[in-house]
Structures are given as C-alpha cells and as structure tokens.
Coordinates of C-alpha atoms in Angstrom, one line a residue:
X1 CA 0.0 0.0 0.0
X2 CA 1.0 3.5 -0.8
X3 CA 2.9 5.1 1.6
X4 CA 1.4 8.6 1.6
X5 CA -1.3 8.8 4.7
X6 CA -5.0 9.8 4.1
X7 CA -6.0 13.1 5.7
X8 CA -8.1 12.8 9.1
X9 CA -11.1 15.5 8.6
X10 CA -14.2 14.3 8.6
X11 CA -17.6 15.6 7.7
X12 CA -20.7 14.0 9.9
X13 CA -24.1 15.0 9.5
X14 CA -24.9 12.7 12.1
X15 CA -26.6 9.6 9.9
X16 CA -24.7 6.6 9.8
X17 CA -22.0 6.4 7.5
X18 CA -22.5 9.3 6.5
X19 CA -18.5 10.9 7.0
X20 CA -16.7 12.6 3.8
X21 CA -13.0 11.5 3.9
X22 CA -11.6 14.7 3.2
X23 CA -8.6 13.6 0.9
X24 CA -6.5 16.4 -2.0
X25 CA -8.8 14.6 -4.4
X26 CA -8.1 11.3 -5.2
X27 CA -4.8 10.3 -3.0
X28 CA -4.0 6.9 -3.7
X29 CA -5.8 5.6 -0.8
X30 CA -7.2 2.2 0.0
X31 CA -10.9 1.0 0.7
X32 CA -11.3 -2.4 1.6
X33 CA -15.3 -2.7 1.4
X34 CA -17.3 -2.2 -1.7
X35 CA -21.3 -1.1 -1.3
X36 CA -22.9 -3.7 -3.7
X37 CA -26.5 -2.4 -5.3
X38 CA -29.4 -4.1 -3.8
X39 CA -32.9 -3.9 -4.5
X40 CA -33.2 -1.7 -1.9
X41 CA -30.8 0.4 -3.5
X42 CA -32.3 0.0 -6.8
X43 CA -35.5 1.0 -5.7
X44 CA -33.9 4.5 -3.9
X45 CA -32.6 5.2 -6.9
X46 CA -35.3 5.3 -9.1
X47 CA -37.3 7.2 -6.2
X48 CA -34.8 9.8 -6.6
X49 CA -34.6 9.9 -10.3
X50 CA -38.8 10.4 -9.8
X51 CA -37.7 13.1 -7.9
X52 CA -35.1 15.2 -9.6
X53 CA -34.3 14.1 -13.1
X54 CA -37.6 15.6 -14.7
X55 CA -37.1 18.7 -12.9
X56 CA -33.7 19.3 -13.0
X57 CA -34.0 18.7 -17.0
X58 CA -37.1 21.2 -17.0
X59 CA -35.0 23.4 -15.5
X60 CA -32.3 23.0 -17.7
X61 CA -34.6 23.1 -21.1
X62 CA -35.9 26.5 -20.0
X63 CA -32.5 27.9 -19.2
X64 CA -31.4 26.5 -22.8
X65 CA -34.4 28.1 -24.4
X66 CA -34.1 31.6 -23.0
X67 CA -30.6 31.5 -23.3
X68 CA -30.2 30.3 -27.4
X69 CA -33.6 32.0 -28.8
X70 CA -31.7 35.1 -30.1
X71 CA -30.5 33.2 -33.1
X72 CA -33.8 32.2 -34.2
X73 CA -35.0 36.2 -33.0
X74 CA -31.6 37.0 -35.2
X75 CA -33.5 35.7 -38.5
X76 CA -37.2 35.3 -37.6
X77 CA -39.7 37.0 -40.5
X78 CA -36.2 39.1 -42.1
X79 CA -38.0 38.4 -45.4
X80 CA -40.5 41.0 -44.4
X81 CA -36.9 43.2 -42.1
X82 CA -39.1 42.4 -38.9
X83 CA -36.4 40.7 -37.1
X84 CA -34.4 41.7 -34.0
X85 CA -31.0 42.6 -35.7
X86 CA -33.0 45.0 -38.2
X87 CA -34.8 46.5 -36.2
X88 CA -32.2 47.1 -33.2
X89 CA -30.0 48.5 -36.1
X90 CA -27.2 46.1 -35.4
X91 CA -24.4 45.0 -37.5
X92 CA -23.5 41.6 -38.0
X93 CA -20.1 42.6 -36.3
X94 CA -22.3 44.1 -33.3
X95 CA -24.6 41.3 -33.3
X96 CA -21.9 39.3 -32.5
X97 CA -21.0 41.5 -29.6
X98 CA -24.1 41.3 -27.6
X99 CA -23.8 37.1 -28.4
X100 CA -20.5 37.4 -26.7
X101 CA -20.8 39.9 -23.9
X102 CA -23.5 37.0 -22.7
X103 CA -20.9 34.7 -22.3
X104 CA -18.6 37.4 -20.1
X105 CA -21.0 37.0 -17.4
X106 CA -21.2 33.2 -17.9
X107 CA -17.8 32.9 -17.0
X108 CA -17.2 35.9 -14.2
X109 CA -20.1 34.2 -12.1
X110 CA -20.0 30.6 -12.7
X111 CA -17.5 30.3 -9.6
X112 CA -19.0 32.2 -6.8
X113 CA -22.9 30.9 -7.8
X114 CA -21.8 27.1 -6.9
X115 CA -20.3 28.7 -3.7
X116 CA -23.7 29.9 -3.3
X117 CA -25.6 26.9 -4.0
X118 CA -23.7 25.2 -1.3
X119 CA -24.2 27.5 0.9
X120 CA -27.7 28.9 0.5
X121 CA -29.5 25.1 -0.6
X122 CA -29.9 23.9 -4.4
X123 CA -33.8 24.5 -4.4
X124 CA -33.5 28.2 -3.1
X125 CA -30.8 29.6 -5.4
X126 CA -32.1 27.6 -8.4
X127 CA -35.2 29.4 -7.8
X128 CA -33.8 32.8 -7.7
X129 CA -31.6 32.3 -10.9
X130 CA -34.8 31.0 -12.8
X131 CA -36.9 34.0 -11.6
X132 CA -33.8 36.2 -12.6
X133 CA -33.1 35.1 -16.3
X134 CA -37.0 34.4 -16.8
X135 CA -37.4 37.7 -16.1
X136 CA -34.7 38.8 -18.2
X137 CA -35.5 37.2 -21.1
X138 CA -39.1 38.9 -21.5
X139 CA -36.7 42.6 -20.7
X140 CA -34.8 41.4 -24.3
X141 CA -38.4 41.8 -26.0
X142 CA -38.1 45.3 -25.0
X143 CA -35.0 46.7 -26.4
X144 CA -35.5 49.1 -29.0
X145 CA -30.8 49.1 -29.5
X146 CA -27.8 47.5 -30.1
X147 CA -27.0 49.1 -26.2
X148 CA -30.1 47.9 -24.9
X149 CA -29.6 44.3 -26.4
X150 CA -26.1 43.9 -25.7
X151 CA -26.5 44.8 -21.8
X152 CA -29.8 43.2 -21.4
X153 CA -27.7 39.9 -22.5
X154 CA -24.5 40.6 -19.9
X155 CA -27.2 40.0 -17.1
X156 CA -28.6 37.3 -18.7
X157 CA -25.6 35.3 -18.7
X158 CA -24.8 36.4 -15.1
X159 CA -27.6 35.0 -14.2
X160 CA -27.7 31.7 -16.1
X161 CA -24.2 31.0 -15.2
X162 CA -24.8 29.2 -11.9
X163 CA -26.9 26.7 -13.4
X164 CA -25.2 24.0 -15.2
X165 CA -22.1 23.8 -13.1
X166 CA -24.9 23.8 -10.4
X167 CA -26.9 20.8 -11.3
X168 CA -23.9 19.0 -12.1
X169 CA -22.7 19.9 -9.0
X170 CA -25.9 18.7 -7.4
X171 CA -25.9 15.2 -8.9
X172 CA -22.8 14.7 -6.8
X173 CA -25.2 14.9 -3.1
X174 CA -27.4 12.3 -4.9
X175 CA -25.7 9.7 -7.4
X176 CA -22.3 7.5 -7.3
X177 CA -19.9 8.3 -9.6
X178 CA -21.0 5.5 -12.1
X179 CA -24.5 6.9 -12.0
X180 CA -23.9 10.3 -13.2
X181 CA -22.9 10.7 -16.7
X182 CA -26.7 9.3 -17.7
X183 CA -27.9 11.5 -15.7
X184 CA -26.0 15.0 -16.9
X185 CA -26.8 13.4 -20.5
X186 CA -30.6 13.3 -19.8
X187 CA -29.7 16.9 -18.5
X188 CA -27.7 18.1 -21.2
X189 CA -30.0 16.5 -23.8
X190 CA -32.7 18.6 -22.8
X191 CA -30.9 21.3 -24.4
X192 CA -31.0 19.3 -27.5
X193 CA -34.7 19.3 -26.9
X194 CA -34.9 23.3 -26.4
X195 CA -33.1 23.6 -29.5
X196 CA -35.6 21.3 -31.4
X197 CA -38.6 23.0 -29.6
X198 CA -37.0 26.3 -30.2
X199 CA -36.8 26.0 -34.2
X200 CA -41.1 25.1 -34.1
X201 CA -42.0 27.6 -31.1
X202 CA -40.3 30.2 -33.1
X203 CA -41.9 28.7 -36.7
X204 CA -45.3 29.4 -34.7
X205 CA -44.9 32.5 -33.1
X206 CA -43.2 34.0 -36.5
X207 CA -46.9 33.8 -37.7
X208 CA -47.9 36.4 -34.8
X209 CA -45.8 38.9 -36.4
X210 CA -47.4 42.6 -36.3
X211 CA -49.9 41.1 -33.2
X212 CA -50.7 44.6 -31.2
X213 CA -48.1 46.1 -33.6
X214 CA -44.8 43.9 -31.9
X215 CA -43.0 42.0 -34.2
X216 CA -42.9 38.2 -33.3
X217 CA -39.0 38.4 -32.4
X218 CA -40.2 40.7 -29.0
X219 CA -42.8 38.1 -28.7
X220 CA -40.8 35.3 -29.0
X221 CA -38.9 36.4 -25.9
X222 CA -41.8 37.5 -23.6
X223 CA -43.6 33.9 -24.3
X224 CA -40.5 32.2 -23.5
X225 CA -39.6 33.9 -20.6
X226 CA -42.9 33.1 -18.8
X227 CA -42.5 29.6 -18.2
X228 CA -38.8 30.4 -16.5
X229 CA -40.3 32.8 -13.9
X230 CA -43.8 30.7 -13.1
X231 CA -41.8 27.6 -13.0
X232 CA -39.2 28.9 -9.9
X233 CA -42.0 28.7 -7.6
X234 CA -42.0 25.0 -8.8
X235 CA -38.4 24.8 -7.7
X236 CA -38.4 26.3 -4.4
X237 CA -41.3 23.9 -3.4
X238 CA -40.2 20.8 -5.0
X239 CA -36.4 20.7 -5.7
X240 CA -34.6 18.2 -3.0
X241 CA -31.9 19.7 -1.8
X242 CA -29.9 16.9 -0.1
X243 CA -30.8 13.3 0.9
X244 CA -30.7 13.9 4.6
X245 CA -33.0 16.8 4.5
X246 CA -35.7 14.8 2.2
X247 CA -38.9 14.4 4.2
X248 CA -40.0 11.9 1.7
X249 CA -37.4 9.3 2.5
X250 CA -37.5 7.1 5.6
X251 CA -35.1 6.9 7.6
X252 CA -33.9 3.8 6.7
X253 CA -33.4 5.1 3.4
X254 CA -31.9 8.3 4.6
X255 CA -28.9 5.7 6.0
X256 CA -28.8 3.7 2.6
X257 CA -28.1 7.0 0.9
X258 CA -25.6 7.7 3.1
X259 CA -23.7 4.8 2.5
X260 CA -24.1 4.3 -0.8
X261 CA -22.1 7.9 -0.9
X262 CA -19.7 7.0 1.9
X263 CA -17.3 7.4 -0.4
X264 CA -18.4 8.6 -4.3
X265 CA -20.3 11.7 -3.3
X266 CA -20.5 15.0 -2.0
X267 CA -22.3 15.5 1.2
X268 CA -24.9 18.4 2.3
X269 CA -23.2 18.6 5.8
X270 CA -19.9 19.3 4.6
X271 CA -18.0 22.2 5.8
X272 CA -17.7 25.5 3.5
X273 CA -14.6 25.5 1.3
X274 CA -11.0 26.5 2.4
X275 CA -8.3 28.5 1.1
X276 CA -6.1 25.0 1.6
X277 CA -9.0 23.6 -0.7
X278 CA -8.7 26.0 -3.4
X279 CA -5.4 26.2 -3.6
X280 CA -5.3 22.1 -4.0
X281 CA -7.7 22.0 -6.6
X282 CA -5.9 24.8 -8.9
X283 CA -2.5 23.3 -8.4
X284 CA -4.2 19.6 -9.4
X285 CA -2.2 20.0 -13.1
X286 CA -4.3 16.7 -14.2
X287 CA -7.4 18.9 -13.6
X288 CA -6.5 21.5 -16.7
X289 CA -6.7 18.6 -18.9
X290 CA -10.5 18.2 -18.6
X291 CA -10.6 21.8 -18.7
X292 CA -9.1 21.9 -22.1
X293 CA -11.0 19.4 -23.6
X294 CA -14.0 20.8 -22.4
X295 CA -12.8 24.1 -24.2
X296 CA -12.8 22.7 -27.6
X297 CA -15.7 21.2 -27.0
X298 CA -17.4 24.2 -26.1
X299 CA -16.8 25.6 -29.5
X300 CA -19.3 23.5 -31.5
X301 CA -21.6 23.2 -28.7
X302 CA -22.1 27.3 -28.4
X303 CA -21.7 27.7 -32.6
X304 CA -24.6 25.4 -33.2
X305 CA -26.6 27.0 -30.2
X306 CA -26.3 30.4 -31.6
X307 CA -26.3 29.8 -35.5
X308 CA -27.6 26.4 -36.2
X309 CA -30.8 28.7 -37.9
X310 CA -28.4 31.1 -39.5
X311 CA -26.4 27.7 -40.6
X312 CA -29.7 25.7 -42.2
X313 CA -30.3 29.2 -43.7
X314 CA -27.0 28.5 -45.5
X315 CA -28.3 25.8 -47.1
X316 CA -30.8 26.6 -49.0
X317 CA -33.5 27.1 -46.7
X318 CA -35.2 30.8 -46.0
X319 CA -37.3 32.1 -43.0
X320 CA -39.5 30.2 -41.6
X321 CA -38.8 26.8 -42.7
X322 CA -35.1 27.6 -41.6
X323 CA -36.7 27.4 -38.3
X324 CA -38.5 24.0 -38.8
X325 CA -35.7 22.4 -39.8
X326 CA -33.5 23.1 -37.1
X327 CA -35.1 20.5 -35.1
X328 CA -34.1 17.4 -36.9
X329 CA -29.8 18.1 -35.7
X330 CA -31.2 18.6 -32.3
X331 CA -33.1 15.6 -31.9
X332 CA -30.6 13.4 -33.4
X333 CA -28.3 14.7 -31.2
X334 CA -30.8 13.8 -28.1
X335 CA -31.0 10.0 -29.4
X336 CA -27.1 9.8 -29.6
X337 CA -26.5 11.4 -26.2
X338 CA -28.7 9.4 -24.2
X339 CA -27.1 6.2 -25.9
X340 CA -23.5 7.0 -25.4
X341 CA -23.8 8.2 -21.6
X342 CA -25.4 5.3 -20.6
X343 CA -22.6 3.2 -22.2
X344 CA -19.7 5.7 -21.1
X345 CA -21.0 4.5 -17.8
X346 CA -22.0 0.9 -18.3
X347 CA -18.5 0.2 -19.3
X348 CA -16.4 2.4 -17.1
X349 CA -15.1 3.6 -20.9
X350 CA -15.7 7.2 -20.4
X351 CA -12.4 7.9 -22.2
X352 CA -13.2 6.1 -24.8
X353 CA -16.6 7.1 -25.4
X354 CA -15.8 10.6 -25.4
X355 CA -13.3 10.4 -27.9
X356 CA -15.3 7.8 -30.3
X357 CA -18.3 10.7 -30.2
X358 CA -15.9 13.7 -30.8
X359 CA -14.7 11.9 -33.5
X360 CA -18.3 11.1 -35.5
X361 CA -18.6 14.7 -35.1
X362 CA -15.7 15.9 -36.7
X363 CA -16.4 14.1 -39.5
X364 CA -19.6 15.2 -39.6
X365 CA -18.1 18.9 -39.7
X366 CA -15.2 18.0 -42.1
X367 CA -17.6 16.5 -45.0
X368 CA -19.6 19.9 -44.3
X369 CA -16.2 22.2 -44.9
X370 CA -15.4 20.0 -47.9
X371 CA -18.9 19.5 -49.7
X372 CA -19.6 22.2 -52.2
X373 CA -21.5 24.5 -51.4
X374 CA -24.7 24.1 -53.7
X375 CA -24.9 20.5 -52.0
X376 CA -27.5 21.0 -49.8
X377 CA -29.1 17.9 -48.9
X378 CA -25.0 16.3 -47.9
X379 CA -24.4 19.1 -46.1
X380 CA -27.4 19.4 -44.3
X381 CA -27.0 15.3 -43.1
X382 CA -23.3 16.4 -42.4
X383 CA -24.8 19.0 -40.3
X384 CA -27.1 16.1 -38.1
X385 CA -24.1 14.0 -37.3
X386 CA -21.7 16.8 -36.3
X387 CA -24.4 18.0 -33.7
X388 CA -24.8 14.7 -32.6
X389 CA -21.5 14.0 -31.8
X390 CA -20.5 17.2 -30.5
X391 CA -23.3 17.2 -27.9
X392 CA -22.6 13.1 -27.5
X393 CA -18.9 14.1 -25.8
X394 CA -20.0 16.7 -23.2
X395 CA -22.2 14.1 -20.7
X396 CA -19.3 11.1 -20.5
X397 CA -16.5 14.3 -20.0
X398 CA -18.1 16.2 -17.1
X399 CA -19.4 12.6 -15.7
X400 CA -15.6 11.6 -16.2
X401 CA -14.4 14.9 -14.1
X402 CA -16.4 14.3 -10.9
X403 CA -15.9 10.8 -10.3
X404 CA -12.9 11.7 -10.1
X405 CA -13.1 14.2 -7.5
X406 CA -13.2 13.3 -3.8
X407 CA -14.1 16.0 -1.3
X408 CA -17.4 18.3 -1.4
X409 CA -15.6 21.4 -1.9
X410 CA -13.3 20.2 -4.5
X411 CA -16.0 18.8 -6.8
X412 CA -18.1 22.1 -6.7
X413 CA -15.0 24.1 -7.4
X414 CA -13.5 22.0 -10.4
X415 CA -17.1 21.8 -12.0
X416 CA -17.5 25.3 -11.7
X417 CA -14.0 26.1 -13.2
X418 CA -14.7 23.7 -15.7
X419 CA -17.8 25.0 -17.4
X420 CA -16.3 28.5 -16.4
X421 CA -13.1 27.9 -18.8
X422 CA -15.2 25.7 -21.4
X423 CA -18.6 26.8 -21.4
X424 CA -17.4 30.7 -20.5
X425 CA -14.1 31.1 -22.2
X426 CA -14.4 28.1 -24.5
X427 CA -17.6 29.4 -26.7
X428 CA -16.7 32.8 -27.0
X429 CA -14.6 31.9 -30.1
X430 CA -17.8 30.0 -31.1
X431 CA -19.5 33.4 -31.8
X432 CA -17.1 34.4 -34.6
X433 CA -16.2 31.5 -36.5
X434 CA -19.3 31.7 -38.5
X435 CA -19.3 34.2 -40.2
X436 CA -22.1 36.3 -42.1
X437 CA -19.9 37.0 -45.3
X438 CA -19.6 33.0 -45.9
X439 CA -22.9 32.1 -46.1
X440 CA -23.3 31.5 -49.7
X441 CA -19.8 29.7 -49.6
X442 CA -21.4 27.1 -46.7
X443 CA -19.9 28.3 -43.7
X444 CA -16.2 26.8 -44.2
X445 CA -14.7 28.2 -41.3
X446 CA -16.9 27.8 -38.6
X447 CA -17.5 24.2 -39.7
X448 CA -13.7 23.2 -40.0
X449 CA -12.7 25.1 -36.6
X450 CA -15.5 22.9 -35.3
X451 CA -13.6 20.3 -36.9
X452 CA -10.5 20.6 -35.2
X453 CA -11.7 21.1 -31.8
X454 CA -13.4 17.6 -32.0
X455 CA -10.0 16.2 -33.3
X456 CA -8.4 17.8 -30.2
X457 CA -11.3 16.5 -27.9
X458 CA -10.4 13.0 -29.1
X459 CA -6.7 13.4 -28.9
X460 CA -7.1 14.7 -25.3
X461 CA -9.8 11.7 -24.2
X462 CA -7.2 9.3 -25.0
X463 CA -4.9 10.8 -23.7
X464 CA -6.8 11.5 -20.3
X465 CA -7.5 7.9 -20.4
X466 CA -4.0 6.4 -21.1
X467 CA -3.1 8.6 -18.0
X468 CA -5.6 7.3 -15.8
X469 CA -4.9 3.6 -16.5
X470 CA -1.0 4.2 -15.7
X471 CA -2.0 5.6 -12.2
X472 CA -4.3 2.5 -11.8
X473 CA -1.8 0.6 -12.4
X474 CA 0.3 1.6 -10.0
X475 CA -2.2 2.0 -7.3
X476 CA -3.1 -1.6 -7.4
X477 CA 0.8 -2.6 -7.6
X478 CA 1.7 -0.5 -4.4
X479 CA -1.5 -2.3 -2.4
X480 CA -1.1 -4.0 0.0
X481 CA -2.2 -7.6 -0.2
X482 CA -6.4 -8.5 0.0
X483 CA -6.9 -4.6 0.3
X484 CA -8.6 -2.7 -2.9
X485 CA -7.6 0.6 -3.6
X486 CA -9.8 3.0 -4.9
X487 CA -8.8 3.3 -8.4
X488 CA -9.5 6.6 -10.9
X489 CA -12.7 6.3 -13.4
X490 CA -11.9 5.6 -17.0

C-alpha cells in the first residue's frame, strides 16, 4: 500500500456512514469494502430519479431556451426586415458582440454561484436564478438598440451561469460516480430538446408577427420567458436539496443514501470551502486537462446553439422553414447522447466514449467544410451528425471529471472552473467563427474550426484515459495484499 497517509477531517451530518473522507482529491488511498446495489438500493434510486431528473431537465430546457432564442429572433420574419438585428440596427459585427458579452457574465459568475448553491441550498438559489433570467428574457423583448440588447444579455448570462455547473454539482449529493454521466446526459440532452422546440416555437410564433403592432421576435422572448419565472415557484417547493434533508425518505433510506455515498459523493453537511481547498484544486495540473477538452468542445456546442438557424439558412432554406428544420440536428443529437452516456458509464469507458463521439462529429463537420456548397441535402445530413456528436462528448466528460473528485468542496469548485473555462471562455470563439460573409460559400470556417476542436477533444480523451490507467496501475501494484484501492474512473 502506498505510503502517503489519508488526511483525518471528517464531515458528519450525524446519519450513519454518513463521514466525507476529506482527501486532496483522489490520494492513492485504499478501501477495503465495496457497497454492492441491492434492490433496496435500486428502488432509492429510481425514487430519486422520480424526484429530480424531470425537474432538473425542466430546469435545464428553459435555461437553454431563453438563453439560445436570439439566433432564431436574429432571422425570424427578415424576409419582411421584422427581425431583431433590423430592427435594433445592429451589424453583423455588433450582433456578434451582444452574443459574446452573454458569455462574459457566464464565465465571471460561474464560480461564486456554486459557492452559493452550497451554501444557500440547491432549491433556493435555483429558484432565484430561474426568476432572474426568466425575467430577463421577456426585458430582451423590450429593447429598442444595439446598447439595450447587448446589456440586457450581460445580465442574462450572469444569471444563467450558476446553473449547469450547479446541477452538475448537485448530482454529486445524490448519485455514485458511475450513475452520473446518464444523468448529466438526460440533462444536457434537454438542451437538445430546447433547440428542437425552439426551431417550431419560433416557426409558430413568426406567424404572430405585427400582433398589437410587436413584431414576433419581442414576442418570442416575452412567451419564452414566462414559463422560467412561473416555473421557480416550482423549484423552491419541489427541488430536494440533499438526501438527509428529504422528508419523503424514511429513515432507513436516509442511512442507505448515506452509504451508498460513503465514499463517491459529495455530502450536504460538509464544511464551506477553504483557502487549503482552493489552492489544492488549482495546483491539481491533471485537472486543466478536462478543462481543455472541455474548451474545444465548447466551441461547437455554443456555434450550433447560436447559428444552427443562420447555418440551415446557409443551405438553401429561408425564414421560416429555416426554423422548422432546425429541429431534426437537435433531436438526433438527443438520441445519440442518451445512448453514449449510458454506455460511457456501463462500461467504465468514459475515455473512450468521449473520444469515439468527438470523433463522428468531426467528421460530420469536415464533410460539411469539404462539400460544395450548392450541396444542400449532404451538407445538411453532415450537419445532423456533427451535432450529434459534439453534444454526444460533453455528458461522458463532465461525468468523467467528478468521479474523479473526492471531497465536497473540490467537486463544486473543479465543475465550476470547468464550465467556467469551457462553457465561459471556451464558446466565446464560437460566436465568430461563422461568419455572415460566408454564407453562400457554406460556412467553411466555422464548420472546419469545429472540426479541429473535436480532433483535439479526441486526442485529449485518450490521452486522459492512457493517464488514468498508468496511475491505476500503480495503485493496485503499491497495495497492499487483500486490500482494494480506490482506483481513478476511466
């Protein structure tokens, strides 16, 4: 066995096995029991799926939809100049701007709102951040300028920015590290969703365009706002925010939960974060190679959140049936990421999985770079798989990053600089790589820099993965005899 001791703090929330060992992440430390699942385990599980998949991918969906509507507002009725850019009088180069200057708040508030979470309960600062960017996004069906728009969307992404670190965050108080990356993917793929509902809820409101004299762009925004601020009360009310606190589970199953995350979770009771903790997790140099991944994949994953209208435009397609088929990407994309989480997880292959998705996407984006541009129908079934298997990578990575995590604090802060440098940082680039002056060339830059992210993303799986098996490998050599250490996920 290693000879490196295993720090001594302890959380209790005073439940049986309910102690954190506090270790600098994973320290090659030894367990010598293993929680087998029962089918009294099963059955908690699913009870807290019932619970808080559904509403943590509601919440998620809304979020999504508020947050990527401005691309279909961008191009919704321009035939008749009734849409937002016209009639805010914004270039394509200012445009641009107010896309980006969302993404500056993402990433300046990502940090301090999963200190918050921690510290104020999931279900009560979920609730406020929905209320906030619900809120928000019926203000953007008000602005009359470029100004207006582009700080309007600054406090829009302030706002949104606690909430997908948060819930992945969240999942940590609740599932085992071989639980979660199904579980972000159901998440994540409700994006998917928002961007296939988005495409028809903007094809039907573009038909309300002149109603009381507002073009259907400032409606677009008020109608999809609503359901974000009505649906925080639902939150507040309903959201569990750890398993010891939930009045709907016995006691006995309070203790199951307990130890089913004696080791593989984050705990509710756990003490607030420390400069000791900070400074462990930023000097963890393994660490910045999920971040950088997560970067690259961040690219095509804001590009087609932002464009993917302006991109089927591209191809032949005008207006309102742009809209429509927006939706067949997206739900592609939902199919394939439900599929590969569950086997990134099945398999203990998250490596793998990650790279084999980022892969099909690339491809998917090459063929588009490379097709001429008159080929509409290729390029279009180019566009379906690259969207796929962009959005297939992100569940298995961020799934991949917390299991290997080991204290509380650690795991909110490395999720949080995670989507801070990827989904902050990392999609800002994503704004300007298509660009309006290629259109009628098929968009070959933004779809070959989406290209080469993937390619990286697979590169730096692998090699993420080839990492992780050497340090297994000598974990289980320095054991000691009949003891199992507690090896990294791959």
């Amino acid at each position: 066995m290693t000879t490196e001791t295993l720090p001594s703090d302890v959380e209790k929330n005073g439940g049986p096995l309910a102690e954190e060992i506090e270790g600098r992440h994973l320290k090659d430390a030894a367990v010598d029991s293993i929680l087998t699942p029962s089918s009294e385990e099963r059955k908690l599980v699913w009870r807290q799926d019932k619970r808080i998949v559904p509403l943590a991918a509601g919440i998620y969906f809304l979020c999504y939809l508020d947050r990527s509507n401005i691309g279909n507002a961008k191009v919704l009725n321009s035939s008749t100049h009734n849409d937002m850019q016209t009639e805010t009088g914004a270039s394509d180069y200012q445009f641009n701007i107010a896309l980006m200057i969302f993404l500056i708040g993402y990433f300046l508030f990502e940090v301090p709102s999963n200190i918050l979470l921690k510290k104020l309960r999931p279900s009560r600062w979920l609730a406020f951040l929905m209320l906030s960017w619900g809120a928000i996004t019926i203000g953007l069906g008000g602005v009359k300028t470029y100004a207006q728009m582009t700080g309007v969307r600054f406090l829009l992404g302030a706002f949104e920015a606690g909430l997908f670190p948060g819930l992945v965050y969240y999942l940590t108080f609740w599932y085992k590290t071989d639980e979660r990356s199904i579980r972000v993917a159901f998440i994540l793929a409700s994006a998917t969703l928002a961007g296939a509902f988005g495409g028809a809820i903007a094809y039907g409101v573009g038909h309300m365009n002149r109603t009381r004299d507002l073009s259907a762009w400032r409606w677009l925004f008020m109608l999809e706002g609503i359901p974000s601020c009505l649906s925080a009360i639902l939150v507040w009310f309903f959201l569990p925010d750890w398993p010891e606190r939930a009045s709907w589970l016995s006691e006995s199953e309070k203790d199951l939960a307990a130890q089913r995350l004696y080791l593989e979770g984050a705990k509710g009771s756990a003490s607030s974060m420390t400069w000791d903790d900070v400074k462990a997790t930023l000097t963890d140099w393994r660490l910045y190679g999920h971040y950088a991944i997560y970067f690259a994949v961040s690219l095509p994953f804001s590009s087609l959140s932002l464009f993917s209208p302006s991109i089927v435009a591209g191809l032949g397609f005008h207006d309102l049936e742009a809209q429509l088929l927006t939706v067949p990407p997206w739900v592609a994309a939902y199919i394939f990421q439900i599929l590969m989480s569950w086997s990134a997880d099945h398999f203990n292959a998250r490596g793998y999985h990650c790279a084999a998705a980022a892969v099909i996407g690339a491809v998917g984006f090459l063929a588009s770079a490379v097709l001429p541009a008159d080929e509409y129908r290729g390029r279009y079934g180019c566009l379906i798989v690259g969207t796929a298997g962009a959005f297939a990578c992100i569940p298995p990575m961020l799934g991949w990053l917390t299991s290997n995590m080991w204290s509380t604090a650690s795991i909110g802060l490395a999720v949080a600089l995670n989507v801070s440098i990827g989904a902050g940082l990392g999609q800002i680039p994503g704004v300007w790589i298509y660009k309006a002056t290629e259109a009628k060339k098929g968009y070959p830059t933004g779809h070959g820099v989406n290209c080469a992210m993937l390619f990286f993303v697979a590169i730096g799986a692998l090699g993420l993965r080839y990492y992780y098996g050497r340090r297994n490998r000598s974990l289980l050599n320095a054991a000691s005899e009949g003891i199992t250490p507690r090896l990294y996920k791959l």
